[in-house]
XYZ file of C-alpha atoms in Angstrom:
626
model
C 0.184 0.173 0.445
C 1.633 3.308 -0.818
C 1.652 6.115 1.045
C -0.840 8.262 -0.657
C -3.440 5.754 -1.146
C -2.803 5.645 2.457
C -5.388 6.908 5.565
C -4.453 6.235 8.960
C -7.470 4.918 11.946
C -7.095 5.414 14.848
C -8.218 4.477 18.274
C -7.970 5.699 22.125
C -5.122 3.141 23.989
C -5.402 2.294 28.039
C -1.601 2.823 27.651
C -1.355 6.093 24.831
C -3.763 8.369 24.435
C -4.279 7.476 20.742
C -3.292 4.488 18.822
C -2.649 3.759 15.654
C -5.096 0.715 14.020
C -4.567 0.341 10.986
C -4.852 1.819 6.782
C -7.826 2.599 5.140
C -6.679 1.966 1.468
C -8.138 4.605 -0.954
C -7.335 3.415 -3.946
C -9.320 4.385 -6.842
C -10.927 1.771 -8.072
C -11.856 0.417 -11.760
C -15.988 0.893 -12.447
C -15.054 0.665 -16.112
C -17.450 -2.770 -15.852
C -20.947 -1.704 -16.088
C -22.562 -2.559 -12.148
C -26.422 -3.638 -11.613
C -27.673 -2.272 -7.880
C -29.926 -3.952 -6.573
C -31.905 -2.120 -4.393
C -34.377 -3.077 -1.094
C -37.639 -2.791 -1.089
C -38.795 0.498 0.129
C -41.881 1.471 1.377
C -44.368 3.963 -0.685
C -43.746 7.626 -0.774
C -46.664 9.639 -2.238
C -44.090 12.497 -1.315
C -41.823 11.032 -3.525
C -43.999 10.515 -6.277
C -45.131 14.306 -5.943
C -41.824 15.986 -6.058
C -41.040 13.601 -9.181
C -44.065 15.196 -10.528
C -42.978 18.681 -9.812
C -39.733 18.068 -11.398
C -40.706 17.086 -14.253
C -43.915 19.000 -14.353
C -42.462 20.362 -18.367
C -42.037 16.965 -19.620
C -46.320 16.563 -18.921
C -47.304 20.094 -20.121
C -45.672 19.586 -23.367
C -47.282 15.984 -23.915
C -50.161 16.650 -22.613
C -50.668 19.664 -25.144
C -49.426 17.709 -27.706
C -51.624 15.240 -27.073
C -54.625 17.457 -26.741
C -54.254 19.844 -29.503
C -54.190 16.446 -31.537
C -57.436 15.407 -30.190
C -59.050 18.839 -30.371
C -57.820 19.137 -34.031
C -59.311 15.288 -35.098
C -62.683 16.258 -32.851
C -62.492 19.570 -34.902
C -61.645 17.964 -38.375
C -64.147 15.383 -38.364
C -67.242 14.750 -39.989
C -70.133 14.574 -38.961
C -72.471 11.639 -38.360
C -76.207 11.514 -38.421
C -77.475 8.877 -36.818
C -81.596 7.661 -37.491
C -83.305 4.820 -35.731
C -86.586 2.579 -36.008
C -88.302 0.847 -33.625
C -89.827 -1.940 -34.223
C -91.907 -4.701 -32.614
C -91.851 -8.281 -33.747
C -94.589 -10.268 -33.129
C -95.351 -14.074 -32.486
C -94.848 -15.856 -36.009
C -98.561 -17.491 -36.348
C -98.455 -18.822 -39.753
C -102.002 -20.049 -39.322
C -104.957 -18.196 -39.871
C -105.502 -16.116 -36.142
C -108.937 -16.677 -33.897
C -110.651 -14.642 -32.067
C -109.132 -16.689 -29.021
C -105.911 -16.044 -30.697
C -106.851 -12.232 -30.734
C -107.257 -12.028 -27.380
C -104.209 -14.516 -26.100
C -100.764 -13.009 -24.974
C -98.262 -15.304 -25.899
C -94.901 -14.495 -24.777
C -92.039 -15.114 -28.220
C -89.560 -17.031 -27.491
C -85.535 -15.982 -26.478
C -83.838 -18.094 -30.192
C -86.528 -16.438 -32.652
C -85.781 -12.621 -32.042
C -82.474 -13.750 -32.285
C -83.263 -15.673 -35.039
C -84.032 -12.121 -36.055
C -82.035 -9.787 -35.233
C -79.484 -12.203 -37.754
C -81.395 -11.221 -40.113
C -82.044 -7.439 -40.172
C -78.671 -7.559 -40.060
C -77.865 -10.275 -42.741
C -76.731 -9.577 -45.758
C -79.536 -9.749 -47.448
C -81.423 -6.596 -46.316
C -78.782 -5.047 -46.943
C -78.319 -5.218 -50.683
C -81.747 -4.859 -51.657
C -81.234 -0.780 -49.345
C -78.207 -0.903 -52.106
C -79.705 -1.814 -54.444
C -83.255 0.411 -54.212
C -80.625 3.352 -53.143
C -78.892 3.203 -55.467
C -75.879 3.984 -52.119
C -73.000 1.623 -54.347
C -72.745 5.319 -56.698
C -71.916 7.474 -53.100
C -68.564 8.413 -52.409
C -69.693 8.325 -48.632
C -69.735 4.054 -49.284
C -67.758 3.912 -52.355
C -64.600 5.709 -51.902
C -61.575 3.346 -51.000
C -59.778 4.076 -47.865
C -56.568 5.275 -48.253
C -54.860 1.653 -47.525
C -55.923 0.793 -50.901
C -54.918 3.576 -52.987
C -51.665 2.330 -53.482
C -52.471 -1.192 -53.998
C -55.403 -0.511 -57.038
C -52.778 1.182 -58.718
C -50.011 -1.059 -58.269
C -51.871 -4.529 -58.985
C -53.081 -5.334 -61.638
C -56.784 -6.522 -61.187
C -58.151 -10.286 -60.106
C -60.298 -12.168 -62.067
C -63.716 -13.099 -60.305
C -66.163 -14.990 -59.715
C -69.207 -12.877 -57.863
C -71.171 -15.630 -56.565
C -73.752 -12.962 -54.925
C -75.862 -10.671 -57.592
C -74.178 -7.612 -58.261
C -75.892 -5.424 -61.186
C -74.351 -4.938 -64.407
C -70.966 -3.500 -64.691
C -70.407 -2.963 -61.443
C -67.471 -3.690 -59.626
C -67.214 -7.091 -56.533
C -65.215 -5.542 -55.070
C -66.421 -1.553 -54.691
C -69.602 -3.413 -54.144
C -68.199 -5.763 -51.480
C -67.045 -2.637 -49.623
C -69.593 -0.282 -50.283
C -71.876 -3.824 -48.234
C -68.802 -3.427 -45.339
C -69.499 -0.155 -45.209
C -73.229 -0.034 -44.821
C -73.309 -3.231 -41.859
C -70.608 -1.339 -40.263
C -72.886 1.900 -39.998
C -75.867 -0.707 -39.233
C -76.547 -0.710 -35.833
C -79.597 -3.291 -34.155
C -79.646 -2.830 -30.496
C -82.250 -4.863 -28.982
C -85.091 -3.376 -26.299
C -84.114 -5.639 -22.925
C -87.125 -7.694 -22.466
C -89.751 -7.015 -24.697
C -90.315 -7.132 -28.341
C -88.738 -3.956 -29.141
C -85.923 -3.994 -31.107
C -83.731 -0.087 -32.264
C -82.696 -0.365 -35.839
C -79.846 2.980 -36.461
C -78.380 4.084 -39.329
C -75.099 6.596 -39.070
C -74.175 8.685 -42.674
C -72.932 11.790 -43.284
C -76.998 13.341 -44.477
C -79.557 13.320 -41.879
C -82.292 12.989 -44.872
C -79.778 9.761 -46.212
C -79.789 8.048 -42.702
C -83.127 8.571 -42.267
C -84.518 7.151 -45.145
C -81.666 3.929 -45.208
C -83.138 3.210 -41.729
C -87.046 2.577 -43.036
C -86.157 2.247 -46.114
C -84.057 -1.067 -44.700
C -87.391 -1.816 -42.402
C -89.671 -1.940 -45.083
C -87.093 -4.460 -46.876
C -87.108 -6.280 -43.922
C -91.087 -6.404 -43.883
C -91.466 -7.676 -47.139
C -88.659 -10.045 -47.270
C -90.545 -11.552 -43.909
C -93.871 -11.316 -46.177
C -92.016 -12.895 -49.084
C -90.448 -15.616 -47.386
C -93.698 -16.875 -45.459
C -95.849 -16.803 -48.573
C -93.107 -18.911 -50.631
C -92.595 -21.161 -47.809
C -97.157 -21.473 -48.097
C -96.296 -21.590 -51.545
C -94.140 -25.056 -50.666
C -96.204 -26.930 -48.138
C -98.856 -26.282 -51.091
C -97.779 -28.321 -53.685
C -95.928 -30.448 -51.612
C -99.620 -30.831 -49.775
C -101.301 -30.698 -53.309
C -98.859 -33.756 -54.382
C -99.073 -35.764 -50.908
C -102.748 -35.399 -51.367
C -103.031 -37.131 -54.570
C -101.144 -40.269 -53.028
C -103.379 -40.220 -50.077
C -106.522 -40.024 -52.323
C -105.305 -43.292 -54.383
C -104.783 -44.526 -51.180
C -108.600 -43.981 -49.601
C -110.044 -45.798 -52.691
C -108.191 -48.472 -52.917
C -108.233 -49.335 -49.457
C -111.811 -48.465 -49.735
C -112.682 -51.362 -52.819
C -110.976 -53.688 -50.014
C -112.797 -53.564 -47.897
C -115.917 -53.501 -49.607
C -114.961 -56.953 -51.987
C -114.783 -58.349 -48.723
C -117.496 -57.657 -47.489
C -119.938 -58.457 -50.110
C -117.999 -62.389 -50.441
C -117.937 -62.508 -47.003
C -121.691 -61.892 -46.611
C -121.267 -59.148 -44.125
C -124.018 -56.039 -44.068
C -122.896 -52.617 -42.001
C -124.883 -49.793 -41.700
C -124.120 -45.819 -40.279
C -125.087 -44.813 -37.135
C -126.085 -41.434 -36.038
C -122.717 -40.766 -34.575
C -120.806 -41.235 -37.876
C -119.735 -44.906 -36.929
C -120.379 -48.017 -38.932
C -122.799 -51.274 -37.279
C -123.069 -54.727 -38.181
C -126.660 -56.046 -38.561
C -126.218 -59.382 -37.320
C -125.137 -57.552 -33.952
C -128.113 -54.454 -34.336
C -130.078 -57.954 -34.507
C -128.968 -59.759 -31.784
C -129.155 -56.547 -30.064
C -132.937 -56.720 -30.531
C -133.541 -60.227 -30.227
C -132.541 -59.591 -27.043
C -134.244 -57.037 -25.930
C -137.818 -58.680 -26.819
C -136.487 -62.039 -25.121
C -136.658 -58.947 -22.005
C -140.264 -58.104 -22.687
C -141.730 -61.325 -23.552
C -140.137 -62.382 -20.573
C -141.879 -59.366 -18.577
C -145.091 -60.446 -19.855
C -144.677 -64.536 -18.844
C -144.567 -63.880 -16.014
C -147.383 -60.955 -15.036
C -149.404 -63.588 -17.706
C -148.400 -66.436 -14.804
C -149.457 -64.335 -11.606
C -152.638 -64.272 -13.701
C -153.459 -67.375 -14.395
C -152.725 -68.788 -11.072
C -155.964 -66.920 -9.907
C -157.202 -68.494 -11.939
C -156.506 -71.667 -11.223
C -156.688 -70.919 -7.583
C -160.628 -69.860 -8.262
C -159.652 -66.299 -7.370
C -161.983 -65.073 -9.569
C -163.094 -61.877 -8.049
C -159.211 -60.683 -7.914
C -159.124 -61.127 -11.557
C -157.757 -57.835 -13.621
C -160.266 -59.176 -16.411
C -162.387 -59.277 -14.206
C -163.225 -56.225 -11.914
C -162.273 -54.538 -14.498
C -165.753 -56.094 -17.037
C -168.524 -53.719 -16.991
C -171.152 -56.079 -17.767
C -169.586 -58.777 -14.935
C -169.600 -55.556 -12.733
C -173.754 -54.592 -13.226
C -174.890 -58.379 -12.899
C -173.272 -58.781 -10.151
C -175.107 -55.569 -8.275
C -178.097 -56.810 -10.355
C -177.828 -59.557 -8.658
C -177.362 -58.651 -5.805
C -180.446 -56.022 -5.708
C -182.752 -58.847 -6.270
C -181.063 -60.875 -3.608
C -182.021 -58.704 -1.213
C -185.727 -58.899 -2.143
C -186.359 -62.237 -2.630
C -185.068 -61.989 1.215
C -187.730 -59.798 2.304
C -190.433 -61.620 -0.151
C -190.069 -64.430 1.408
C -190.385 -63.860 4.977
C -193.973 -62.857 3.751
C -194.838 -65.872 0.903
C -193.816 -68.768 0.406
C -191.495 -70.035 -1.820
C -194.893 -71.052 -4.132
C -195.766 -67.184 -4.676
C -194.973 -66.136 -8.119
C -193.315 -63.297 -7.701
C -191.082 -64.726 -5.501
C -190.641 -66.952 -8.067
C -189.252 -64.787 -10.375
C -187.054 -63.116 -8.618
C -185.740 -66.716 -8.368
C -185.775 -67.013 -11.557
C -183.247 -64.361 -12.515
C -181.381 -64.619 -9.726
C -180.621 -68.173 -11.277
C -180.646 -66.559 -14.670
C -178.367 -63.099 -13.847
C -175.832 -66.336 -11.964
C -175.356 -68.284 -14.865
C -174.882 -64.554 -16.740
C -171.980 -64.482 -14.394
C -170.123 -67.838 -14.341
C -170.337 -67.296 -17.944
C -168.881 -63.943 -17.887
C -165.993 -65.316 -15.376
C -165.477 -68.145 -17.290
C -164.673 -66.504 -20.475
C -162.581 -64.217 -18.782
C -160.635 -66.807 -17.664
C -160.217 -68.564 -20.037
C -158.605 -65.261 -21.586
C -156.421 -64.936 -18.564
C -155.226 -68.336 -19.535
C -155.494 -67.893 -23.720
C -152.900 -64.996 -22.595
C -150.542 -66.822 -20.458
C -149.946 -69.716 -23.041
C -149.583 -66.871 -26.013
C -146.293 -65.248 -23.581
C -145.055 -68.804 -23.466
C -145.300 -69.886 -26.884
C -143.616 -65.599 -27.446
C -140.919 -66.426 -25.040
C -139.928 -69.059 -26.243
C -139.805 -68.451 -29.767
C -137.760 -65.231 -29.328
C -135.240 -67.215 -27.155
C -134.738 -69.831 -29.973
C -134.515 -66.548 -32.672
C -131.925 -65.179 -30.434
C -130.108 -68.511 -30.227
C -130.095 -68.694 -33.600
C -128.845 -64.969 -34.379
C -126.154 -65.605 -31.574
C -124.851 -68.066 -33.379
C -125.023 -65.775 -36.821
C -123.299 -63.194 -35.134
C -120.328 -65.476 -33.891
C -120.358 -66.565 -36.697
C -119.849 -63.002 -38.418
C -117.282 -61.826 -36.129
C -114.780 -64.745 -37.215
C -114.976 -62.359 -40.930
C -114.832 -58.733 -39.103
C -111.531 -59.536 -37.971
C -110.188 -58.941 -41.043
C -113.293 -56.336 -42.201
C -112.397 -54.495 -39.448
C -108.672 -54.332 -40.019
C -109.570 -53.430 -43.209
C -112.473 -50.661 -41.784
C -108.797 -48.900 -39.297
C -107.132 -48.917 -42.869
C -110.145 -47.032 -44.476
C -110.507 -44.963 -41.397
C -106.854 -43.751 -41.742
C -106.679 -42.637 -45.035
C -110.111 -41.093 -44.301
C -108.579 -38.847 -42.114
C -105.458 -38.870 -43.699
C -106.916 -37.335 -46.617
C -109.028 -34.304 -45.381
C -106.689 -33.205 -42.570
C -104.815 -33.230 -45.634
C -107.884 -31.372 -47.672
C -108.048 -28.804 -44.412
C -104.437 -27.491 -44.156
C -104.382 -27.213 -48.164
C -107.541 -24.497 -47.849
C -105.578 -22.680 -44.831
C -102.244 -22.589 -47.394
C -104.776 -21.856 -49.697
C -106.342 -18.579 -47.737
C -103.097 -17.756 -45.418
C -101.376 -17.083 -48.336
C -104.198 -14.774 -50.108
C -103.645 -12.736 -47.091
C -100.625 -10.312 -45.784
C -100.348 -10.939 -42.557
C -97.075 -9.836 -41.236
C -95.999 -10.688 -36.989
C -93.477 -7.030 -37.761
C -94.186 -3.592 -37.967
C -93.394 -0.189 -37.581
C -93.246 1.419 -34.247
C -91.895 4.705 -34.860
C -90.555 5.147 -38.663
C -86.850 7.940 -38.379
C -87.335 10.904 -39.180
C -84.341 13.484 -40.403
C -81.792 13.896 -37.110
C -81.719 17.796 -35.906
C -78.346 17.864 -34.486
C -75.185 14.789 -35.416
C -74.360 11.931 -33.227
C -71.075 12.641 -33.728
C -68.747 13.905 -32.898
C -68.802 14.350 -28.630
C -66.702 17.125 -29.059
C -67.044 17.266 -24.602
C -66.829 14.315 -24.759
C -63.842 13.572 -27.022
C -61.932 17.045 -25.327
C -62.804 15.153 -21.370
C -60.913 11.618 -22.830
C -58.213 13.845 -24.694
C -57.933 15.560 -21.182
C -57.860 12.472 -19.338
C -55.189 10.741 -22.131
C -53.372 13.427 -22.400
C -52.706 14.180 -18.502
C -51.868 10.212 -18.605
C -49.267 10.072 -21.304
C -47.690 12.922 -20.043
C -47.009 11.380 -16.585
C -46.442 8.256 -17.664
C -43.260 10.697 -19.420
C -42.219 11.732 -16.340
C -42.264 8.777 -13.784
C -40.296 7.419 -17.356
C -38.171 9.863 -17.549
C -37.478 10.068 -13.972
C -36.813 5.966 -14.297
C -34.204 6.318 -17.090
C -31.958 9.221 -15.158
C -29.634 6.781 -13.315
C -27.131 10.388 -11.593
C -26.741 9.993 -7.816
C -28.557 14.000 -7.489
C -28.405 13.733 -3.542
C -27.817 11.676 -0.396
C -31.028 10.120 -0.834
C -29.689 8.653 -3.877
C -26.646 7.022 -2.097
C -29.281 5.793 1.006
C -30.808 4.158 -2.063
C -28.005 2.280 -3.938
C -25.709 1.414 -1.068
C -28.525 1.196 1.693
C -26.316 3.196 3.793
C -27.791 6.192 5.361
C -25.760 8.872 5.382
C -23.957 10.232 8.996
C -23.842 14.833 8.477
C -24.648 16.157 4.554
C -21.350 18.973 3.601
C -23.270 21.294 0.900
C -20.360 22.051 -1.880
C -19.518 26.132 -1.684
C -18.196 26.901 -4.723
C -18.465 30.381 -4.522
C -16.508 30.842 -1.586
C -12.835 30.836 -1.376
C -10.614 31.032 0.911
C -9.483 29.451 3.872
C -11.262 32.107 5.963
C -13.125 31.436 9.451
C -17.028 31.742 7.543
C -15.791 28.879 5.437
C -14.293 26.429 8.246
C -17.100 26.414 9.893
C -19.578 26.286 6.429
C -17.387 23.357 6.527
C -16.342 22.143 10.311
C -19.539 19.323 10.361
C -17.807 17.592 13.863
C -21.339 18.664 15.777
C -22.743 16.289 13.030
C -20.058 13.937 13.747
C -20.775 14.067 17.312
C -24.564 14.135 17.372
C -25.958 10.695 19.495
C -28.738 10.385 16.770
C -25.709 9.122 14.077
C -23.290 8.262 15.782
C -25.380 5.287 17.623
C -29.019 5.280 16.696
C -28.133 4.205 13.355
C -28.148 0.320 12.434
C -25.603 1.888 9.576
C -23.369 5.392 8.988
C -21.579 7.415 5.825
C -20.371 10.365 5.528
C -19.292 11.871 1.756
C -17.529 14.871 1.770
C -15.401 17.007 0.114
C -11.566 17.592 1.872
C -9.499 19.829 -0.641
C -10.179 20.083 -4.303
C -7.842 17.513 -5.187
C -11.178 15.820 -4.523
C -10.003 13.515 -2.426
C -12.912 12.150 -0.130
C -13.022 9.973 3.068
C -16.126 8.447 3.727
C -17.029 7.047 7.602
C -19.112 3.778 8.275
C -19.767 1.746 10.632
C -22.219 -0.947 11.168
C -23.195 -2.022 15.547
C -20.646 -3.526 17.904
C -20.414 -3.783 21.362
C -17.858 -1.522 22.373
C -16.353 -0.956 18.844
C -18.211 1.682 17.268
C -17.998 3.782 21.040
C -14.622 3.346 21.204
C -13.676 4.060 16.919
C -16.451 7.021 18.038
C -14.855 8.514 20.274
C -11.436 8.388 18.461
C -13.449 10.641 16.905
C -14.222 13.445 18.646
C -10.834 13.658 20.892
C -10.205 14.719 16.678
C -8.377 18.335 17.508
C -6.531 18.968 14.447
C -8.868 18.896 11.183
C -5.905 17.991 8.903
C -6.477 14.644 9.957
C -8.918 12.824 9.182
C -9.622 9.651 11.226
C -11.846 6.885 9.422
C -13.027 3.978 11.277
C -12.941 0.483 10.049
C -14.535 -2.592 11.029
C -13.343 -6.243 9.534
C -16.218 -8.055 8.166
C -18.665 -4.821 7.465
C -21.195 -5.411 5.048
C -20.979 -3.845 1.353
C -22.178 -0.600 0.681
C -24.332 -2.690 -2.271
C -24.442 -5.390 -4.342
C -22.660 -4.582 -7.218
C -23.630 -6.413 -10.550
C -22.223 -5.649 -13.493
C -25.159 -4.446 -15.952
C -26.147 -1.110 -14.940
C -23.190 1.230 -14.112
C -24.615 4.198 -12.362
C -23.665 8.131 -12.461
C -21.511 9.495 -9.582
C -21.008 13.887 -8.902
C -17.865 12.902 -7.485
C -14.574 11.419 -8.680
C -14.866 7.526 -8.917
C -11.200 7.351 -6.586
C -13.377 8.220 -3.563
C -15.475 4.993 -4.230
C -15.249 2.151 -1.364
C -13.380 -0.710 -3.631
C -16.344 -3.686 -2.920
C -13.541 -5.677 -1.538
C -12.784 -5.445 1.806
C -9.966 -3.800 3.164
C -6.292 -4.922 4.169
C -5.923 -2.892 7.310
C -1.895 -1.705 7.803
């Protein structure tokens, strides 16, 4: 170690007033290589950010005024855009003819159907109809090429294209496609939430044109919807007509098979009031069953009366009680018997009047007997007739039952053929009804889409929104200005004070010595200004800090002395005491502690810029004591 590169270190000793500890090598450090300083994490300091913003205020203002000026010029030069709006209502699709119930019934529209209609509104087919109808491809607003396409159209040869979409004669497909893209780019479909309404908006540089395009688009959309429904109805009608011919032939064939089978097997059926066919044999069997029931009931009734006749109880017979002649004869007989009894008490039996009355009584009794016998014979005959009738009906029922059983075996195949005929008839009638309804629906122009509010030319442009653009430009300018300020501060790697030294090397400063280049000489004022022993003697800087450092100039030669320490029991106090005991300011003492931490970690990436000569920076390696 040379004499000019070492600084003596002193400490107080018990035997000596001052003892030399060693030397500190402050040779020039080679900083030709780049280093990166790994800084420790520091807490957020809002005041530091505020100082950065105040320091970089010119940068912020320059960037802000540049962005604001560009935004203002762009806003003022932008062409006004007018927005026209049409309000449409999309109801539920109903292909059938509405009934009274349908008119008063509220039905919801499915989301899938609404989304389909929204897609149709924004489709190319509707846009092409509007473009062709209003000749929008001839307007510069739509057919003007974009700026990046001008050079391409001039330099490249035009390719032969085969357009799949219908384009008017003489129209360039590329130009037409550009017009179509611009048309769709200016069209906006905005459904109203939770409703069947949809807003159709169109932007244009002309207010009248925007309203006209919006109304034309809505009308063409409705016409296209009607045309699509009409075409669908026509296709359905043609399909139904073809199907109807086949079903009719099938129905006729099945009816012929059914009739032929019935004739070959002797099956006779008739149509009932309910529209169904019924077998005659079954109907006859049912009638015989009813007749047998009636015959049995009648026979039971006649048999009861006949039992009375057999018992001789003529007085209770229904025919006797109801016979007027028998009633009159019975009354006359009773009167004659009363007269005969009166005369018998007065006259003997030979008396002529008595004989006459007796003769009348005998005659009336004979007549009553004959009449009663006649009634009894009638009851007996009626009973026998009822028994005979019951027997005949029962016999006929048995024969009919056998015939019905035989017919039932043959009716199995008949019923199969009959069901086929009924199915074909129902299918034929259904197709015929649908064909009639389709014809009626095709003749009616009923659309489920209507225009609620037509578009009117807007009074004021929708774009540009000058207040909004200026507000956005202001925010953007401030944001870019602040970002530029922080970026400039980030790229500035020079050391500007003790704070930067502490941040880079992780060592707090013991004292700050201002540079007084305008003071010359060694007068008392200069010495007082450069006397920082009080800072070194302060208890806070000497004992409270874990690590301390001091950078100050000694003379114009550029020699700097650094004092740095790390807490160690008694060792720091020992060296600080040696510093406090320093009387001659021409000698400068340094306290160095072995195994002290390096002031900062240096890697070979970024080279810090220091405001003082490089030879004053401590060497990264630990120096050896003299």
